[in-house]
Short mmCIF file of C-alpha atoms in Angstrom, two decimals:
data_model
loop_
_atom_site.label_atom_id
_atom_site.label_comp_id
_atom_site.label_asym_id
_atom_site.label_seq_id
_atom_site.Cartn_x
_atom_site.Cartn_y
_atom_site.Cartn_z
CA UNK Z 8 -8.14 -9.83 8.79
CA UNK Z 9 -4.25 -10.62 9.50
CA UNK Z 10 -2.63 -10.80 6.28
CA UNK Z 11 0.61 -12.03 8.39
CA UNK Z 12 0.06 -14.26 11.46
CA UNK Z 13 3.15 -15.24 13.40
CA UNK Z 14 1.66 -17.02 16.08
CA UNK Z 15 4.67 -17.35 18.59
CA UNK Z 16 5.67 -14.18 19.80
CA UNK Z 17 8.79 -15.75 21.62
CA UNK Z 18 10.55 -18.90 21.41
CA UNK Z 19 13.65 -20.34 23.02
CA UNK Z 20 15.76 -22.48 21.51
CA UNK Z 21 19.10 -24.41 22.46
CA UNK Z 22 22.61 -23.43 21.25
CA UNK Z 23 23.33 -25.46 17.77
CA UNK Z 24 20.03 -26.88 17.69
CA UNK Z 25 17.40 -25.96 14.80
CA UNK Z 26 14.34 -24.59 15.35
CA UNK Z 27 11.45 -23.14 12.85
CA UNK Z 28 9.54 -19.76 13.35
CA UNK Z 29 5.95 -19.96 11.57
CA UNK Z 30 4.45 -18.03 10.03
CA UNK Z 31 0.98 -17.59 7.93
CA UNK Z 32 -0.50 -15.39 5.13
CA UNK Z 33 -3.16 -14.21 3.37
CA UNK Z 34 -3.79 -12.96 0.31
CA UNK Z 35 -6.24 -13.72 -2.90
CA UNK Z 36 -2.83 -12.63 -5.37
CA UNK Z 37 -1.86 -15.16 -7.78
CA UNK Z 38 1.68 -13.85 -7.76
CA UNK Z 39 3.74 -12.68 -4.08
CA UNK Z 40 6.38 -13.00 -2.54
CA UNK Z 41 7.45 -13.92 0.81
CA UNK Z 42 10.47 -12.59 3.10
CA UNK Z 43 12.04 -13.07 6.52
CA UNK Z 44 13.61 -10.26 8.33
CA UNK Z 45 15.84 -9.96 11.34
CA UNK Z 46 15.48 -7.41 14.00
CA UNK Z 47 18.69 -7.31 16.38
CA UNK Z 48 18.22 -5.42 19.09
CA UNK Z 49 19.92 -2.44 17.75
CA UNK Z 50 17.09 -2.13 15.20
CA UNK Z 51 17.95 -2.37 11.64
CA UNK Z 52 16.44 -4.49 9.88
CA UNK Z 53 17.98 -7.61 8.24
CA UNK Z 54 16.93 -9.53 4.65
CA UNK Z 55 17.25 -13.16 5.52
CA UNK Z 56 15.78 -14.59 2.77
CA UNK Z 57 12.87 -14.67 -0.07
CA UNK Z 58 10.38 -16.79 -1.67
CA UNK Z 59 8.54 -16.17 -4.21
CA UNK Z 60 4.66 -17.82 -5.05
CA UNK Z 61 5.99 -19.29 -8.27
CA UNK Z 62 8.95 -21.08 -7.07
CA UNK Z 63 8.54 -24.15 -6.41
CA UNK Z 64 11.45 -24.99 -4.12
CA UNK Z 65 12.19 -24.06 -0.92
CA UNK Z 66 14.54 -21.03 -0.59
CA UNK Z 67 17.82 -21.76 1.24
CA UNK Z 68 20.03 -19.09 2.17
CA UNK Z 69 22.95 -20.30 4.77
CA UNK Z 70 21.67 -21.41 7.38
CA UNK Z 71 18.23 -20.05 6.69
CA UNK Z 72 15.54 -21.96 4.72
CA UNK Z 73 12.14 -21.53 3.89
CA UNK Z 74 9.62 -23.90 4.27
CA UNK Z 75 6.94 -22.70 2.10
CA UNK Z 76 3.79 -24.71 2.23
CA UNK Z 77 1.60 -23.23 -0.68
CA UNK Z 78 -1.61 -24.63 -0.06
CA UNK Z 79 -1.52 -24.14 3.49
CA UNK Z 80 -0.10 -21.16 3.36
CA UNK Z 81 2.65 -20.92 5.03
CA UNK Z 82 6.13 -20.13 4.96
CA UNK Z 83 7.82 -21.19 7.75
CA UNK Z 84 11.76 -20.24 8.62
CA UNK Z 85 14.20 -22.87 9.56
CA UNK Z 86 17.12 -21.77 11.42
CA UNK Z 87 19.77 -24.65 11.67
CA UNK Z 88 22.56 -25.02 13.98
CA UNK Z 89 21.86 -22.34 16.30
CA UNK Z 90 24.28 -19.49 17.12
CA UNK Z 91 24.45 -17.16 20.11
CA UNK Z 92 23.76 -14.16 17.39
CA UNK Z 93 20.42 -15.31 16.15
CA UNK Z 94 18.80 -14.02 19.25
CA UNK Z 95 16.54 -11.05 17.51
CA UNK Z 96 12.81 -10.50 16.70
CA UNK Z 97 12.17 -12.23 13.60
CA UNK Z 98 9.53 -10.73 10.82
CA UNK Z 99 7.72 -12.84 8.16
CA UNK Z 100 6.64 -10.40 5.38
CA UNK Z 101 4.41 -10.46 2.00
CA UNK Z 102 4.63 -8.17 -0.92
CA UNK Z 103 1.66 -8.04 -2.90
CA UNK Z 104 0.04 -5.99 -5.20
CA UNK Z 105 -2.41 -3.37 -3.54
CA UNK Z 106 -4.49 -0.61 -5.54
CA UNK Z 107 -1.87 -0.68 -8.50
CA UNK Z 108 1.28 -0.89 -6.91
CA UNK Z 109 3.22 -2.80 -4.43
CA UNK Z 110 3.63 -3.11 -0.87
CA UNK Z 111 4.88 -5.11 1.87
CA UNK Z 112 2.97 -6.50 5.36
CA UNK Z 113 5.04 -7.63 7.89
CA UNK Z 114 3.57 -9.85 11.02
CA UNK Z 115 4.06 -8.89 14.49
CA UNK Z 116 7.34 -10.66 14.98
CA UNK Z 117 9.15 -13.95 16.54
CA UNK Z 118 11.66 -13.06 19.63
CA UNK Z 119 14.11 -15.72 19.28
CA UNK Z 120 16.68 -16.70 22.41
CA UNK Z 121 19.16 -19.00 22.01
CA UNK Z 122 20.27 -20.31 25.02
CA UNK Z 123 23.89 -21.22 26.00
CA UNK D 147 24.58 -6.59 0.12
CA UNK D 148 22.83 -3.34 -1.15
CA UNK D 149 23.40 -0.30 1.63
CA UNK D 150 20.49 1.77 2.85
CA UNK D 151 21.39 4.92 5.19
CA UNK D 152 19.40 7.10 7.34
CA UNK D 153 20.67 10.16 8.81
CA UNK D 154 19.92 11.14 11.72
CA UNK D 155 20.53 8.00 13.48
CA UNK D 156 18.92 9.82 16.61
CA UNK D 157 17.34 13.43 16.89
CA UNK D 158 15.84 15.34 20.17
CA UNK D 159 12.98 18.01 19.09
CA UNK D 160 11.36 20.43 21.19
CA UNK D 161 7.27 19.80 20.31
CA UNK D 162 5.96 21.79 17.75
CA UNK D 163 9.29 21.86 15.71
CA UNK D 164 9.80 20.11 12.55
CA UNK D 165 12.42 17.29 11.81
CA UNK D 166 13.69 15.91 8.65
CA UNK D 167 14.65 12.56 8.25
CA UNK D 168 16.80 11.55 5.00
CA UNK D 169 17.11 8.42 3.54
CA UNK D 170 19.65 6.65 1.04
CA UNK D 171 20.32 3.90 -1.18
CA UNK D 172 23.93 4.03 -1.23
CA UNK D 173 25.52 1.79 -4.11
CA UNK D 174 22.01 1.55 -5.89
CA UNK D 175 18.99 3.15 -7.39
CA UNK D 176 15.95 3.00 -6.32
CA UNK D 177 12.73 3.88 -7.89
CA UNK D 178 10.53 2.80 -4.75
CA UNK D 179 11.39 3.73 -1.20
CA UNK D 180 9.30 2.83 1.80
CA UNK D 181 8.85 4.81 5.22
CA UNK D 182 7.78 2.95 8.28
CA UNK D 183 6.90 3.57 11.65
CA UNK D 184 7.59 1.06 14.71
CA UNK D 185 6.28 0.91 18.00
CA UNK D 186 7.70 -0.55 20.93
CA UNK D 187 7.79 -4.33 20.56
CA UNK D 188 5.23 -3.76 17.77
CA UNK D 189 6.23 -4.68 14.39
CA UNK D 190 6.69 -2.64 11.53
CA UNK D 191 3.63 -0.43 10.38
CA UNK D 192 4.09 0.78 6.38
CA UNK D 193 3.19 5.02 6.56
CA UNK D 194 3.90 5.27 2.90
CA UNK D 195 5.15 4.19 -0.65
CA UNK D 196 7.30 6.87 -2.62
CA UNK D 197 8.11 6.58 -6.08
CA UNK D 198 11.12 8.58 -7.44
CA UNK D 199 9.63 11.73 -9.24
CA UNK D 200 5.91 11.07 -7.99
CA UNK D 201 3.88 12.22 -4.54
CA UNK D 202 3.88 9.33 -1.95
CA UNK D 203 1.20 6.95 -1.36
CA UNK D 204 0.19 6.76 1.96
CA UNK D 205 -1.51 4.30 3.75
CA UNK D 206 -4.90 4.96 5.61
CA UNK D 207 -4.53 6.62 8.66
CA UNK D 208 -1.50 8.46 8.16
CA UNK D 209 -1.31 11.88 7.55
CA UNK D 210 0.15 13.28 4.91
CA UNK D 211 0.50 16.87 5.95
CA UNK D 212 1.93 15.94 9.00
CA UNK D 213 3.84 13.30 7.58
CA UNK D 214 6.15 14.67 4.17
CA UNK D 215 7.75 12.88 1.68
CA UNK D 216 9.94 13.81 -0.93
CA UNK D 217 11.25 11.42 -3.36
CA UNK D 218 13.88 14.01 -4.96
CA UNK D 219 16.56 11.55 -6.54
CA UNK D 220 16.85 7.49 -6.99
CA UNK D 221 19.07 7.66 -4.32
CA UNK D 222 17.36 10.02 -1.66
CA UNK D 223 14.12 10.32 0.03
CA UNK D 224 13.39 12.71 3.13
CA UNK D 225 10.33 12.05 5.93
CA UNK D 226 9.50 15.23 7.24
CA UNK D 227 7.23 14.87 10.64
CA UNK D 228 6.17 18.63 10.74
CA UNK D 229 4.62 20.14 14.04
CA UNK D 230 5.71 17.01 15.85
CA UNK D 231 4.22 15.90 19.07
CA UNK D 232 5.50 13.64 21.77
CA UNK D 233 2.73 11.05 20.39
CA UNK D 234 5.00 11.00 17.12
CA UNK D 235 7.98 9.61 19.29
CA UNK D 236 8.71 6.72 17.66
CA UNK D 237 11.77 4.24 15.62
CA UNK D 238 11.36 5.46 11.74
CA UNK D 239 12.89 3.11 9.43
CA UNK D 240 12.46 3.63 5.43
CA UNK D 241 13.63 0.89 3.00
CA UNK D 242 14.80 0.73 -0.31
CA UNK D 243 13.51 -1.81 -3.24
CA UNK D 244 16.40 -2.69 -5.83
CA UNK D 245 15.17 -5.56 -8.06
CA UNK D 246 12.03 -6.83 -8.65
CA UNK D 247 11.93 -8.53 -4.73
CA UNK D 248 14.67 -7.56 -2.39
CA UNK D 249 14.29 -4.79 -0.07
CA UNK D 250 16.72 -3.15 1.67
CA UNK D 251 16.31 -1.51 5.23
CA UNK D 252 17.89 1.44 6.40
CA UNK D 253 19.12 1.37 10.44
CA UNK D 254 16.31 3.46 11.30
CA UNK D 255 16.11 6.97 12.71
CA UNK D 256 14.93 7.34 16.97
CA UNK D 257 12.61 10.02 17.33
CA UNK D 258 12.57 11.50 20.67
CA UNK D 259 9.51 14.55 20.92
CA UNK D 260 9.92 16.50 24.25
#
């Protein structure tokens, strides 16, 4: 089973407007955490921003937030006011203990386009 | 921000040859590094965990004798793809855990097997 849905593999979204990429885990851990990454085209790979299981408001980071839904679980990212420079694949990921130590799942990615 | 490096950025091998792929944490040390393999418009697939002083843990399906990791330092750990094959073409990017949650990605390394 998926352990990291992202169910839109592209989206579009007009210049300065918000939009929200979802995404959905799984995992039977009492304690995880949740990231967002961006991919520019170039490659790297960019922390955006972090949630963990325990906290019980919404990360905010800039422009980014988190809309972490706990018993649905999700963890949606909000991207307000649009810029030119947000277009990028877009990675949820979950760390969570595995075997004894910890690793991370990423889902198959968002492509984001911001239109003009 | 904490600063992750990978050197090469980009490397041409003749198949059968072996290549070496370093990675660094730059202003920070890091007791857990993480290699990673992408595919084209796929997303990130974890090859293995290395701990600083300790063999790698590597995820099902991956080889490890094709596939060597040395965790030398807090700062350095080296992916060496050994007998490489133009299947093993790929974008390798490790990553670098400070704290307890933040991980920080290195600008990944374009493999090119010919």
């Amino acid at each position: 089973a998926q352990k990291i849905t992202q169910t839109q593999p592209g989206m579009f979204v007009q210049e300065k407007e918000a939009v929200t990429l979802d995404c959905t885990y799984d995992t039977s851990d009492q304690s995880y955490g949740l990231f967002w990454y961006k991919q520019p085209s170039s490659g790297e790979m960019i922390f955006l921003i972090y949630q963990g299981s325990y906290d019980e408001q919404n990360a905010t980071e800039g422009r980014y937030s988190l809309n972490f839904q706990k018993a649905r679980k999700s963890a949606n990212l909000v991207i307000s006011a649009s810029q030119l420079g947000d277009s990028a694949m877009y990675f949820c990921a979950m760390r969570e203990a595995s075997g004894g130590y910890q690793k991370v799942t990423f889902g198959t990615g968002t492509k984001l386009q911001v239109i003009p | 921000g904490a600063v992750v490096s990978q050197h090469p950025s980009r490397v041409i091998c003749k198949s059968g040859t072996s290549v070496k792929i370093e990675c660094r944490s730059l202003d920070f040390q890091a007791t857990t590094m993480f290699w990673y393999r992408q595919f084209p418009k796929q997303s990130l697939m974890l090859m293995a965990t290395s701990n600083e002083g300790s063999k790698a843990t590597y995820e099902q399906g991956v080889e490890k004798d094709k596939f060597l990791i040395n965790h030398a330092s807090l700062t350095l750990s080296t992916l060496t793809v050994t007998s490489a094959h133009p299947e093993d073409s790929s974008f390798y990017i490790c990553s670098a855990r400070a704290r307890s949650y933040e991980q920080y990605f290195g600008p990944g390394t374009r493999l090119t097997v010919t």
